[in-house]
XYZ file of N, CA and C in Angstrom:
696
model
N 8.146 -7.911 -27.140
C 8.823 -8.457 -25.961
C 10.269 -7.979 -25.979
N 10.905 -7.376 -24.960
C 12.348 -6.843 -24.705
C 12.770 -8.128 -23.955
N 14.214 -8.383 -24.506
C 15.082 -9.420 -23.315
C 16.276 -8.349 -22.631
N 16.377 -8.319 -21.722
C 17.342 -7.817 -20.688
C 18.562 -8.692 -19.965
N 19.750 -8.758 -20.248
C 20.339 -9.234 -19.565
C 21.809 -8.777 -19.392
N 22.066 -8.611 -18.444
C 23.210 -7.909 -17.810
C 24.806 -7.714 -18.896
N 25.074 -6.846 -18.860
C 26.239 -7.428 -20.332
C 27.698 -8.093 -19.471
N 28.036 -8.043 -18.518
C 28.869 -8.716 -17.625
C 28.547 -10.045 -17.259
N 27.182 -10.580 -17.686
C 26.658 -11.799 -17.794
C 26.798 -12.625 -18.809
N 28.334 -12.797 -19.050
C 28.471 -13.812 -20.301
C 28.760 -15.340 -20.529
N 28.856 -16.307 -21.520
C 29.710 -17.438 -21.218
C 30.150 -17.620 -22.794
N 31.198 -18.817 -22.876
C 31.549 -19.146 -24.249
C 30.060 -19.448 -24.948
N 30.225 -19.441 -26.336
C 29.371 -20.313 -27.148
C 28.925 -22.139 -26.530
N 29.948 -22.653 -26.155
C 29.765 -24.103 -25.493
C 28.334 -24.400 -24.422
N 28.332 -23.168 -23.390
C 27.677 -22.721 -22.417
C 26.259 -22.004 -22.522
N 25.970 -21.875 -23.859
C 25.013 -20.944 -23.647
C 23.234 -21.356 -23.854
N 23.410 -22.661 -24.166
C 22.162 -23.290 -24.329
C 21.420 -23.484 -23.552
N 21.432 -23.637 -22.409
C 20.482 -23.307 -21.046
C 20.270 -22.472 -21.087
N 21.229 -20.628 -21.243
C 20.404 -19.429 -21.111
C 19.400 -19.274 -22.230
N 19.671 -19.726 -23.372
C 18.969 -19.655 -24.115
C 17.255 -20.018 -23.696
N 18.089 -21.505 -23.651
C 16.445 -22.027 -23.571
C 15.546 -21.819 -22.183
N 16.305 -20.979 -20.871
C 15.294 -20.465 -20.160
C 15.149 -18.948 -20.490
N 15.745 -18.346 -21.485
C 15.369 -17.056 -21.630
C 13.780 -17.706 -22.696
N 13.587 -18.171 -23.501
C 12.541 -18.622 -23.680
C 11.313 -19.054 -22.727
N 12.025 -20.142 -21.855
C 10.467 -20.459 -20.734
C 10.448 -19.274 -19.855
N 10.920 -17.993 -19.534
C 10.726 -16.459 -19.515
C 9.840 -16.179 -20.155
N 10.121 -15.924 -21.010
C 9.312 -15.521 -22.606
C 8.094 -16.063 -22.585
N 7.688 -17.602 -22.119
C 6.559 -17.990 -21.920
C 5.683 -17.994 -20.883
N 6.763 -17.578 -20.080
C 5.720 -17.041 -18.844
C 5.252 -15.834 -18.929
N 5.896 -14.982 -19.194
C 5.234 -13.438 -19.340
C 3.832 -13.600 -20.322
N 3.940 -14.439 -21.555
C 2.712 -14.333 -22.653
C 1.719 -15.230 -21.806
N 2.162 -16.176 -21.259
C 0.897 -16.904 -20.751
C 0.003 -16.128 -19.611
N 0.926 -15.179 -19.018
C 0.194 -14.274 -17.937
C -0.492 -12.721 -18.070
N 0.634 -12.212 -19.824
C 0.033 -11.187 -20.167
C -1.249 -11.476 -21.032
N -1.342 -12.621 -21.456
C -3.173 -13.013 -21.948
C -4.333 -12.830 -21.229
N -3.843 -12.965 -19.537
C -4.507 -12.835 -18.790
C -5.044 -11.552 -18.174
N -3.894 -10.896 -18.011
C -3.858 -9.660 -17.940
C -4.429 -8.568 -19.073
N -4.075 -8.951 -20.173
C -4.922 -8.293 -21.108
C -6.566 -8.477 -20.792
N -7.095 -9.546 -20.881
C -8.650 -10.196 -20.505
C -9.098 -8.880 -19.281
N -7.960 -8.864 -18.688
C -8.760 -7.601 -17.103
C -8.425 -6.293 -17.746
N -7.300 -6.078 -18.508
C -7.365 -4.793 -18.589
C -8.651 -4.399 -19.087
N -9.143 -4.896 -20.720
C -10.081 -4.779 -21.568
C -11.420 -4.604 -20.994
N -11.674 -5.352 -19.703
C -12.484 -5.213 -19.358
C -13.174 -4.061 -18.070
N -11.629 -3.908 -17.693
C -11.859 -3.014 -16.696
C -12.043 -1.537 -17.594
N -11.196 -1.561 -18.909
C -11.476 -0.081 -19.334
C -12.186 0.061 -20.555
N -13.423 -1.198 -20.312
C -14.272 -0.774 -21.303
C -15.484 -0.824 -21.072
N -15.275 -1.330 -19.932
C -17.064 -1.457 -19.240
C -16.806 -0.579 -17.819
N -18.202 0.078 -17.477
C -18.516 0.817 -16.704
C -18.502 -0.236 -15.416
N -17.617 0.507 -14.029
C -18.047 -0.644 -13.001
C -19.336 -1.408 -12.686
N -20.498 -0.558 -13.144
C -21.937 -1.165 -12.631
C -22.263 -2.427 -13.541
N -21.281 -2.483 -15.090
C -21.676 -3.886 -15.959
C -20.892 -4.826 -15.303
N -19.905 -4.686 -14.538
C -18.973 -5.890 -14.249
C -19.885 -6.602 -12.383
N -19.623 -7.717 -12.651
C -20.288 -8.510 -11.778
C -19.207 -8.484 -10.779
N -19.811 -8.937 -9.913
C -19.089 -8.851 -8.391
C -17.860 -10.666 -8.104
N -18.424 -11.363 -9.585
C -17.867 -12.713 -9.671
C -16.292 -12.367 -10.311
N -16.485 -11.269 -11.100
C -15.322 -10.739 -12.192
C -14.153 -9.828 -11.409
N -15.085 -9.630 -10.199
C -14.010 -8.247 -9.192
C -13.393 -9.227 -8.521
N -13.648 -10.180 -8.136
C -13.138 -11.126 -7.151
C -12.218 -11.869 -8.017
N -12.344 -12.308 -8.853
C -11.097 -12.818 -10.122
C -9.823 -11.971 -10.086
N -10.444 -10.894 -10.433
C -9.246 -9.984 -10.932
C -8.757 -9.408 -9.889
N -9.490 -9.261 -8.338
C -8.277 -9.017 -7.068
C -7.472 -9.961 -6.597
N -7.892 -11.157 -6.841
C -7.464 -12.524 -6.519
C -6.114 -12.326 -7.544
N -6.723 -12.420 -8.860
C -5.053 -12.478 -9.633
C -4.033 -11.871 -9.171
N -4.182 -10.259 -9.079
C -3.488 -8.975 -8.711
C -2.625 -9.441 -7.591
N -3.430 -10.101 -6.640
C -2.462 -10.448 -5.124
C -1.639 -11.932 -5.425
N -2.689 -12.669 -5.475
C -1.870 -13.706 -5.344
C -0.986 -14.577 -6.568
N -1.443 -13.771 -8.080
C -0.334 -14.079 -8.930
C 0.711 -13.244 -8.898
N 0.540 -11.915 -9.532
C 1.475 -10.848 -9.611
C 1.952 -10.043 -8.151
N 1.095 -10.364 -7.006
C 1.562 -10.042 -5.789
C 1.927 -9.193 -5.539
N 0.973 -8.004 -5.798
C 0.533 -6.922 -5.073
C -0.361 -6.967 -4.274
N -0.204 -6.481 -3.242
C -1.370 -6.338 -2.516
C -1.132 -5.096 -1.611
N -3.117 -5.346 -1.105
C -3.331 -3.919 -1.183
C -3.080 -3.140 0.326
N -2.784 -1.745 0.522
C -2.352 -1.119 1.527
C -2.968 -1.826 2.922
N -1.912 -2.142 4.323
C -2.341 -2.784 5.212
C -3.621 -2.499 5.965
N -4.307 -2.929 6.157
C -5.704 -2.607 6.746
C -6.398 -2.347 6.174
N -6.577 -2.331 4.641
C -7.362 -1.493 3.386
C -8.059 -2.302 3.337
N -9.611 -2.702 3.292
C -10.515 -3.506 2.503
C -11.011 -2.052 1.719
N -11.553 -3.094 0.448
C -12.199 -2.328 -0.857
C -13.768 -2.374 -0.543
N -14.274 -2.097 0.315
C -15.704 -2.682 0.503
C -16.878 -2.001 -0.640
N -16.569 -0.579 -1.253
C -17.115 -0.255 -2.078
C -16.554 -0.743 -3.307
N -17.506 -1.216 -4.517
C -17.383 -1.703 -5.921
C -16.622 -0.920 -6.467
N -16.754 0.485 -6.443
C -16.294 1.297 -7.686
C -14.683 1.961 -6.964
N -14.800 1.799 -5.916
C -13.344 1.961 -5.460
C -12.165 0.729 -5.513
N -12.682 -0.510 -5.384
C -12.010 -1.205 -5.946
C -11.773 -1.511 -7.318
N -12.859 -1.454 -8.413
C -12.276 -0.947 -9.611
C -11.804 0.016 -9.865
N -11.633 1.500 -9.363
C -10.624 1.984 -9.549
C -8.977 1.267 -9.589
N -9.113 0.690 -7.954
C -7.910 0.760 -7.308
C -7.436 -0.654 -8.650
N -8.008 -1.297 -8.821
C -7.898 -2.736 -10.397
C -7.330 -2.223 -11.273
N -8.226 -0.929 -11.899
C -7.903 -0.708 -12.856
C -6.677 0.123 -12.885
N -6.213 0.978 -12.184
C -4.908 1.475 -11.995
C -3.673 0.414 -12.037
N -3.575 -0.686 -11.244
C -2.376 -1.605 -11.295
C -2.311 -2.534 -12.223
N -3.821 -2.910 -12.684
C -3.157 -3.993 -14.111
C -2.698 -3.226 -15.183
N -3.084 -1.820 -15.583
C -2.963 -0.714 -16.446
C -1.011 -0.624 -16.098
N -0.406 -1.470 -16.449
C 1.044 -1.723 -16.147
C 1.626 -2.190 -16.549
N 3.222 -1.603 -17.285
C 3.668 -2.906 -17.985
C 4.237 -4.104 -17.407
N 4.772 -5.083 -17.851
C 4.835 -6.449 -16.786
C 6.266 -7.132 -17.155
N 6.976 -7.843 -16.221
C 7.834 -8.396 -16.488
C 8.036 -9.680 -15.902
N 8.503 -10.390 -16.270
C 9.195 -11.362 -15.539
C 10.797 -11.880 -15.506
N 11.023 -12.051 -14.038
C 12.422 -11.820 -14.074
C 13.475 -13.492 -13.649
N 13.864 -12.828 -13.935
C 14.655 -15.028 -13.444
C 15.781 -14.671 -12.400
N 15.611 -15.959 -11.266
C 16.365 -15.618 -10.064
C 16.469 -16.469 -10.167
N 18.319 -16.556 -9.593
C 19.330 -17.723 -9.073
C 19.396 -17.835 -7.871
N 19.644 -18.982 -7.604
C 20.078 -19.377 -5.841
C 21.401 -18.675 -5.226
N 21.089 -17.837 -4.163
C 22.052 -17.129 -3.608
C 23.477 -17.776 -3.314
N 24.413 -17.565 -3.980
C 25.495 -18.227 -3.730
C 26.701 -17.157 -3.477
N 26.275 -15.866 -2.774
C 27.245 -15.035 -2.509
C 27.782 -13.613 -3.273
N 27.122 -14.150 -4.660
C 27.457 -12.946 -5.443
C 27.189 -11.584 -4.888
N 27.741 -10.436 -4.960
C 27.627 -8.852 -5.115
C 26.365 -8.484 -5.971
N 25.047 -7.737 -4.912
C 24.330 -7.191 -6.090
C 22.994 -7.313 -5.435
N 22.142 -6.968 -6.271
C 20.653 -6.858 -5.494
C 19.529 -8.662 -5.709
N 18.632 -8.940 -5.188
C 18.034 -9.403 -4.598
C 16.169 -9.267 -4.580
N 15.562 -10.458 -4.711
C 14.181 -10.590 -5.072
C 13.598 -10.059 -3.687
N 12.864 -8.991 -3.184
C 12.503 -8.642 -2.243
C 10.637 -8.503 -2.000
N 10.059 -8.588 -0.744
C 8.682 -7.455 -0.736
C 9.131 -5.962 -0.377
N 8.378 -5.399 -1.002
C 9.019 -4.294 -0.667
C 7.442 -3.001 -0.495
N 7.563 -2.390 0.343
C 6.492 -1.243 0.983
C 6.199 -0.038 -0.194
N 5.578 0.282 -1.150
C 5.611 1.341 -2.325
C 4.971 2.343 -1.414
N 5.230 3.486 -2.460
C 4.887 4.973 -2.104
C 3.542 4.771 -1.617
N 2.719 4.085 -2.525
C 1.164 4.076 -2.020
C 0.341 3.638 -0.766
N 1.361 2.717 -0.104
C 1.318 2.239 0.873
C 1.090 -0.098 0.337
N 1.271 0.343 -0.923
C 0.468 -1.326 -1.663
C 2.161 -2.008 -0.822
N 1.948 -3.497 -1.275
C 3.340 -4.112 -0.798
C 3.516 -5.383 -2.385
N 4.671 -5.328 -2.494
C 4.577 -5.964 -4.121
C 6.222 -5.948 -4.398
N 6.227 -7.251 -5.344
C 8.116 -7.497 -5.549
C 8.825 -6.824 -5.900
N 10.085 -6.453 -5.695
C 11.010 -5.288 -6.110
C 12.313 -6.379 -6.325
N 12.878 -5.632 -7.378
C 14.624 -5.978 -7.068
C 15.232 -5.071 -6.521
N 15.366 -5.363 -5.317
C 16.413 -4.045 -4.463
C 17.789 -4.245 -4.620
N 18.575 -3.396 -4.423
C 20.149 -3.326 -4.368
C 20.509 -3.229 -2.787
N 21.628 -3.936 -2.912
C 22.403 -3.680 -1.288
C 22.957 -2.047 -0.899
N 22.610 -1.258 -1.569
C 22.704 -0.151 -1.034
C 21.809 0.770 -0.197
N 20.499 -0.275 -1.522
C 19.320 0.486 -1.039
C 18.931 0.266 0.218
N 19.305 -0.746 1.308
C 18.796 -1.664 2.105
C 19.865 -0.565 3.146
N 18.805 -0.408 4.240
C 18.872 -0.028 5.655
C 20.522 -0.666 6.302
N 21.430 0.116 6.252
C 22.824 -0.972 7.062
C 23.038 -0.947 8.090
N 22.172 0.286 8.935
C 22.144 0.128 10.412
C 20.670 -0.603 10.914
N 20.087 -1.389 9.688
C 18.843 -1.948 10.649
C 19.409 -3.157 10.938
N 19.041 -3.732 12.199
C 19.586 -5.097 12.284
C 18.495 -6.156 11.392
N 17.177 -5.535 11.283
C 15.851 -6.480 10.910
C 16.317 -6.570 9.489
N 16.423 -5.176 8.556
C 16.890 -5.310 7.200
C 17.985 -6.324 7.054
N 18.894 -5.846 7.691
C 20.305 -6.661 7.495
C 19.968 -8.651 7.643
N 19.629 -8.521 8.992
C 18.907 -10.161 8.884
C 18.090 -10.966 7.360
N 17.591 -9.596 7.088
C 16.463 -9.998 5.737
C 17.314 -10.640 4.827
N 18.878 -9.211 4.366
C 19.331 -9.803 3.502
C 20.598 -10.734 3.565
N 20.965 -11.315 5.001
C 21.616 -12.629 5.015
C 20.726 -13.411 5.022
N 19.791 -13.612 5.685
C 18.776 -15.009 5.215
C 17.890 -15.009 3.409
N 18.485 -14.059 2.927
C 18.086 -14.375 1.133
C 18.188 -15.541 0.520
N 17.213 -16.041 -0.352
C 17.770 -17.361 -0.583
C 17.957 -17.450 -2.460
N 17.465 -16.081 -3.134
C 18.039 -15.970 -4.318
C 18.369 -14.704 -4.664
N 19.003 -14.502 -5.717
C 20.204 -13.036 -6.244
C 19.462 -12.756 -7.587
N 19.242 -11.759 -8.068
C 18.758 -11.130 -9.198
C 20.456 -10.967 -10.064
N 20.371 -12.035 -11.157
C 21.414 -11.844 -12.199
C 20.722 -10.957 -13.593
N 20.476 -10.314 -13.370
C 19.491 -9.352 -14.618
C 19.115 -9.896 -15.630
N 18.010 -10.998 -15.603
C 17.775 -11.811 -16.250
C 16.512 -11.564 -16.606
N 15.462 -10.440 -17.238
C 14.665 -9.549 -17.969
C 13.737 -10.018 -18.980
N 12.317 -10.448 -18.981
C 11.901 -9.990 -20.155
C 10.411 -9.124 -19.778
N 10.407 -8.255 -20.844
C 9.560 -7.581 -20.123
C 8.087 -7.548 -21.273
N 7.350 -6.656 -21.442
C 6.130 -6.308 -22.071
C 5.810 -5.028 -21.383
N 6.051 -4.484 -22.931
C 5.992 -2.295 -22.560
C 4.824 -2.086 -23.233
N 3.710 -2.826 -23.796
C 2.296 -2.137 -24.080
C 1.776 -2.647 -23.422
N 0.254 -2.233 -24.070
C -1.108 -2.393 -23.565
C -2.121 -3.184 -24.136
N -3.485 -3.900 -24.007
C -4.043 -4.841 -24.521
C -4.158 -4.033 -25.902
N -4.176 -3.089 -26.301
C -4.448 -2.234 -27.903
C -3.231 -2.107 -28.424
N -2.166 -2.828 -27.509
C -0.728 -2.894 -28.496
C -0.484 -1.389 -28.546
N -0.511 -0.537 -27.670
C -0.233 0.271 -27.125
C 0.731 0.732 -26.252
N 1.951 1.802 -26.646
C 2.929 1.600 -25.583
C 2.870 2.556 -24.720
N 3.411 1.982 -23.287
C 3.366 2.866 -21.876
C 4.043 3.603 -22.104
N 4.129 5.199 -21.380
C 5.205 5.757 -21.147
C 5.770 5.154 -20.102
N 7.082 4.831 -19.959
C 7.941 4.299 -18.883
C 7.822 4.901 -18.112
N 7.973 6.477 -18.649
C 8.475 7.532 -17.628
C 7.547 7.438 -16.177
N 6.054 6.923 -16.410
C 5.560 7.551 -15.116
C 5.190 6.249 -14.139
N 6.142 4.984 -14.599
C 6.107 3.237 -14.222
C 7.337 3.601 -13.053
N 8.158 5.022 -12.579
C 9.268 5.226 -11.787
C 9.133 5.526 -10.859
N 9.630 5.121 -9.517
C 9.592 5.773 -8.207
C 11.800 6.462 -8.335
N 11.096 7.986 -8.494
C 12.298 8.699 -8.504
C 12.829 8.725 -6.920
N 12.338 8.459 -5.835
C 12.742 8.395 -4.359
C 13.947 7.814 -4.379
N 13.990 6.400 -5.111
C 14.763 5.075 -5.293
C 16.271 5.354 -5.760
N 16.546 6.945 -6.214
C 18.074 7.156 -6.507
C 18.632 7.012 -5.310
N 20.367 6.509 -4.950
C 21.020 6.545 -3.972
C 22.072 6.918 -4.013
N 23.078 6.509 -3.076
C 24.510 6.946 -3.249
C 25.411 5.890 -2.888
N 26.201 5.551 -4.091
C 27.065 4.251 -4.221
C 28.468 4.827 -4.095
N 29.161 3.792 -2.760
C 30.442 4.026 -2.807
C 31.527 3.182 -4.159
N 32.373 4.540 -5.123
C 33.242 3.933 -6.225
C 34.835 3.837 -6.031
N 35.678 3.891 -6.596
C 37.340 3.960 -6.846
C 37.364 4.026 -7.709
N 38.813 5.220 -8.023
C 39.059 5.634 -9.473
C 40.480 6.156 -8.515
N 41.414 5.358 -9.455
C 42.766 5.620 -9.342
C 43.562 5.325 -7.919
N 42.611 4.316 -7.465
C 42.944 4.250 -5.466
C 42.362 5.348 -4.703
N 41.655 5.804 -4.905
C 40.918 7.026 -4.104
C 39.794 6.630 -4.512
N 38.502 6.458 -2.980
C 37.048 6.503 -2.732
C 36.721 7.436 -3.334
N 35.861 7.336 -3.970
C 34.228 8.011 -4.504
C 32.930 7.863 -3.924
N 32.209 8.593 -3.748
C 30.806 8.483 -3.893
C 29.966 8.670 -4.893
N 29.370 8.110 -5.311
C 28.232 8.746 -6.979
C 26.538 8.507 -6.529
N 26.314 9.612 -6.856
C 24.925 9.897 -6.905
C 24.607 8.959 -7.966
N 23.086 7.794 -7.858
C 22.824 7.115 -8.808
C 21.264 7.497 -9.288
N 20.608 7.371 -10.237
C 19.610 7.679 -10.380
C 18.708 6.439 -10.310
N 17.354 6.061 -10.436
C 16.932 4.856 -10.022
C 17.175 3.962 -11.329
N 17.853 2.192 -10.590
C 17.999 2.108 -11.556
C 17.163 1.201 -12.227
N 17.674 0.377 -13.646
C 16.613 -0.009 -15.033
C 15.621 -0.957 -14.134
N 16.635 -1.811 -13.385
C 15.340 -3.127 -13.051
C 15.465 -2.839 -11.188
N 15.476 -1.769 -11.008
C 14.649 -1.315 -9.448
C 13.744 -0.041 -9.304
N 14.259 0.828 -9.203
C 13.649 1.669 -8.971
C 12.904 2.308 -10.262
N 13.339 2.557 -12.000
C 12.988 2.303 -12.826
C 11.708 1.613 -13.171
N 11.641 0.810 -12.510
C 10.591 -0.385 -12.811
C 9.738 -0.602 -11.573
N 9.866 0.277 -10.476
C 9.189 -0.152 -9.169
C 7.498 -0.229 -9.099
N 7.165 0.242 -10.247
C 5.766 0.408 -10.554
C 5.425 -0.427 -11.569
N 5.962 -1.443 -12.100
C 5.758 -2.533 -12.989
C 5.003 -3.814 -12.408
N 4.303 -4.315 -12.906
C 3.698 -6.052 -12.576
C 4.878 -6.455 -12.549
N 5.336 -7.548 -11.656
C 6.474 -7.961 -11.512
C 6.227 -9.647 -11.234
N 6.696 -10.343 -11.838
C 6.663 -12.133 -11.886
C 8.292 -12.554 -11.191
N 8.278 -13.204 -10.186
C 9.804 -13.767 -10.116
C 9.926 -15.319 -10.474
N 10.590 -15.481 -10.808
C 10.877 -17.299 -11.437
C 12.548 -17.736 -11.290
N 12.614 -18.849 -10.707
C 14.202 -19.433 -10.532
C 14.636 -20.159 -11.640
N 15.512 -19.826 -11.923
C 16.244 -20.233 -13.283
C 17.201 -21.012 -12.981
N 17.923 -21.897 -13.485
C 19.354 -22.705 -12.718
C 20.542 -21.553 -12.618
N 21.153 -21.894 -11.620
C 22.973 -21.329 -11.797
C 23.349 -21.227 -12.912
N 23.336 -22.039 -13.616
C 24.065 -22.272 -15.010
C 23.678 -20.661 -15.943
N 22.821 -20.470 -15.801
C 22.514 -19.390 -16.899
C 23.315 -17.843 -16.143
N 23.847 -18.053 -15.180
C 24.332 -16.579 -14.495
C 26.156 -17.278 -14.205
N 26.686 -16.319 -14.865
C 28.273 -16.209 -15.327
C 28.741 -15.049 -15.088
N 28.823 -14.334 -13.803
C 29.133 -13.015 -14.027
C 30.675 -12.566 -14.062
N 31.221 -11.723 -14.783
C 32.644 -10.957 -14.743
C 32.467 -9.871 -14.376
N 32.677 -9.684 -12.754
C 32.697 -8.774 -11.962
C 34.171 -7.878 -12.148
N 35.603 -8.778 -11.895
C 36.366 -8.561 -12.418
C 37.146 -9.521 -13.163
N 38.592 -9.025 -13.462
C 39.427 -9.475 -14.686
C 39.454 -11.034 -14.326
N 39.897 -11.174 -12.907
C 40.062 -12.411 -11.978
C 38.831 -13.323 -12.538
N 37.305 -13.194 -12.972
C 36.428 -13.730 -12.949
C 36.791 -14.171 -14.526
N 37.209 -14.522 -15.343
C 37.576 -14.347 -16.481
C 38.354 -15.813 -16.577
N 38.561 -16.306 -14.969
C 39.920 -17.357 -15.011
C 38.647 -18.422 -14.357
N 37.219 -18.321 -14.456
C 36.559 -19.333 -13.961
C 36.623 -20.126 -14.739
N 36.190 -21.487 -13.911
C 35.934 -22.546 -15.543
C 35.227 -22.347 -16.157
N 34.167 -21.335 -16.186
C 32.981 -21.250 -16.804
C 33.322 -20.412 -18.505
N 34.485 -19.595 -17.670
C 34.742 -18.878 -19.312
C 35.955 -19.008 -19.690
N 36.459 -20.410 -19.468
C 37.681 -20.644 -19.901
C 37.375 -21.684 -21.332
């Protein structure tokens, strides 16, 4: 199990016992769901579609959508068996995370989204405000009516039911690099970004979202943030 969390995400020693103890009920959500997930992988890649019952396909599309919440390209039914175990066995074959979201209270930064994949599937993303359309009025609406903020709050699971590790490399939608406006010395920048750890990086991951309290997200954006009560 990897923990992820933002390094600008700090607090005193006094403060830190809530992150603690929900970086744990994290921790227990991912194992209680990767047990599950293991149970489908194993089975999807060890038995031939014709041994698996039509009671076991319906389990494991059911999970796929309505736990981990993917689902499948619009208008797509699977009506053939062996095309929907394909299409099974490709997305649980994934590493998985679960991520902890705070209640939107204004912060700078990306956001628990649905979001449209290359494949045409639709499934959770953490997007960034860059990534997001600024001349759509529909996007833009999306992300003032947000009602929680992704404080990079990470744990993930990078193998497989054989304790086997993924290559990351091919869990990436490389599309997802953008271009972020910077400053350096009072003069605008632009920087080419590449996709990053917990968006585009990860856009091909099982993805769990879970709300965590305020309390565990402290960010020092700048020096000024330093004079909150939180890290005084």
């Amino acid at each position: 199990i990897i923990f992820i969390k933002n390094i600008d995400n700090a607090v005193p020693d006094r403060l830190k016992k809530p992150t603690v103890d929900y970086k744990k009920a994290l921790a227990g959500v991912l194992l209680k769901h990767q047990e599950k997930l293991f149970m489908y992988q194993k089975q999807l890649n060890e038995k031939h579609p014709v041994a698996l019952d039509s009671g076991f396909m319906a389990e494991a599309a059911n999970f796929l959508e309505n736990t981990l919440n993917t689902k499948p390209e619009s208008d797509h039914y699977y009506t053939e068996k062996e095309d929907l175990y394909h299409y099974l066995r490709e997305k649980f074959n994934r590493p998985l995370r679960v991520c902890g979201m705070v209640k939107n209270e204004g912060e700078p930064g990306g956001g628990p989204f649905w979001a449209k994949n290359p494949d045409g599937t639709v499934s959770l993303q953490i997007v960034e405000s860059s990534q997001i359309d600024s001349d759509s009025v529909q996007q833009q609406n999306i992300v003032k009516n947000a009602t929680h903020f992704n404080p990079v709050d990470l744990v993930c699971a990078t193998k497989n039911y054989k304790r086997e590790k993924y290559d990351l490399t091919q869990y990436t939608d490389p599309s997802t690099g953008f271009i972020s406006k910077k400053s350096k010395d009072g003069k605008d920048l632009k920087a080419q970004e590449l996709p990053g750890l917990w968006n585009g990086a990860m856009s091909n991951w099982n993805t769990l979202f879970v709300e965590v309290p305020i309390e565990t997200f402290n960010p020092v954006k700048t020096v000024n943030d330093l004079l909150r009560d939180k890290h005084l």
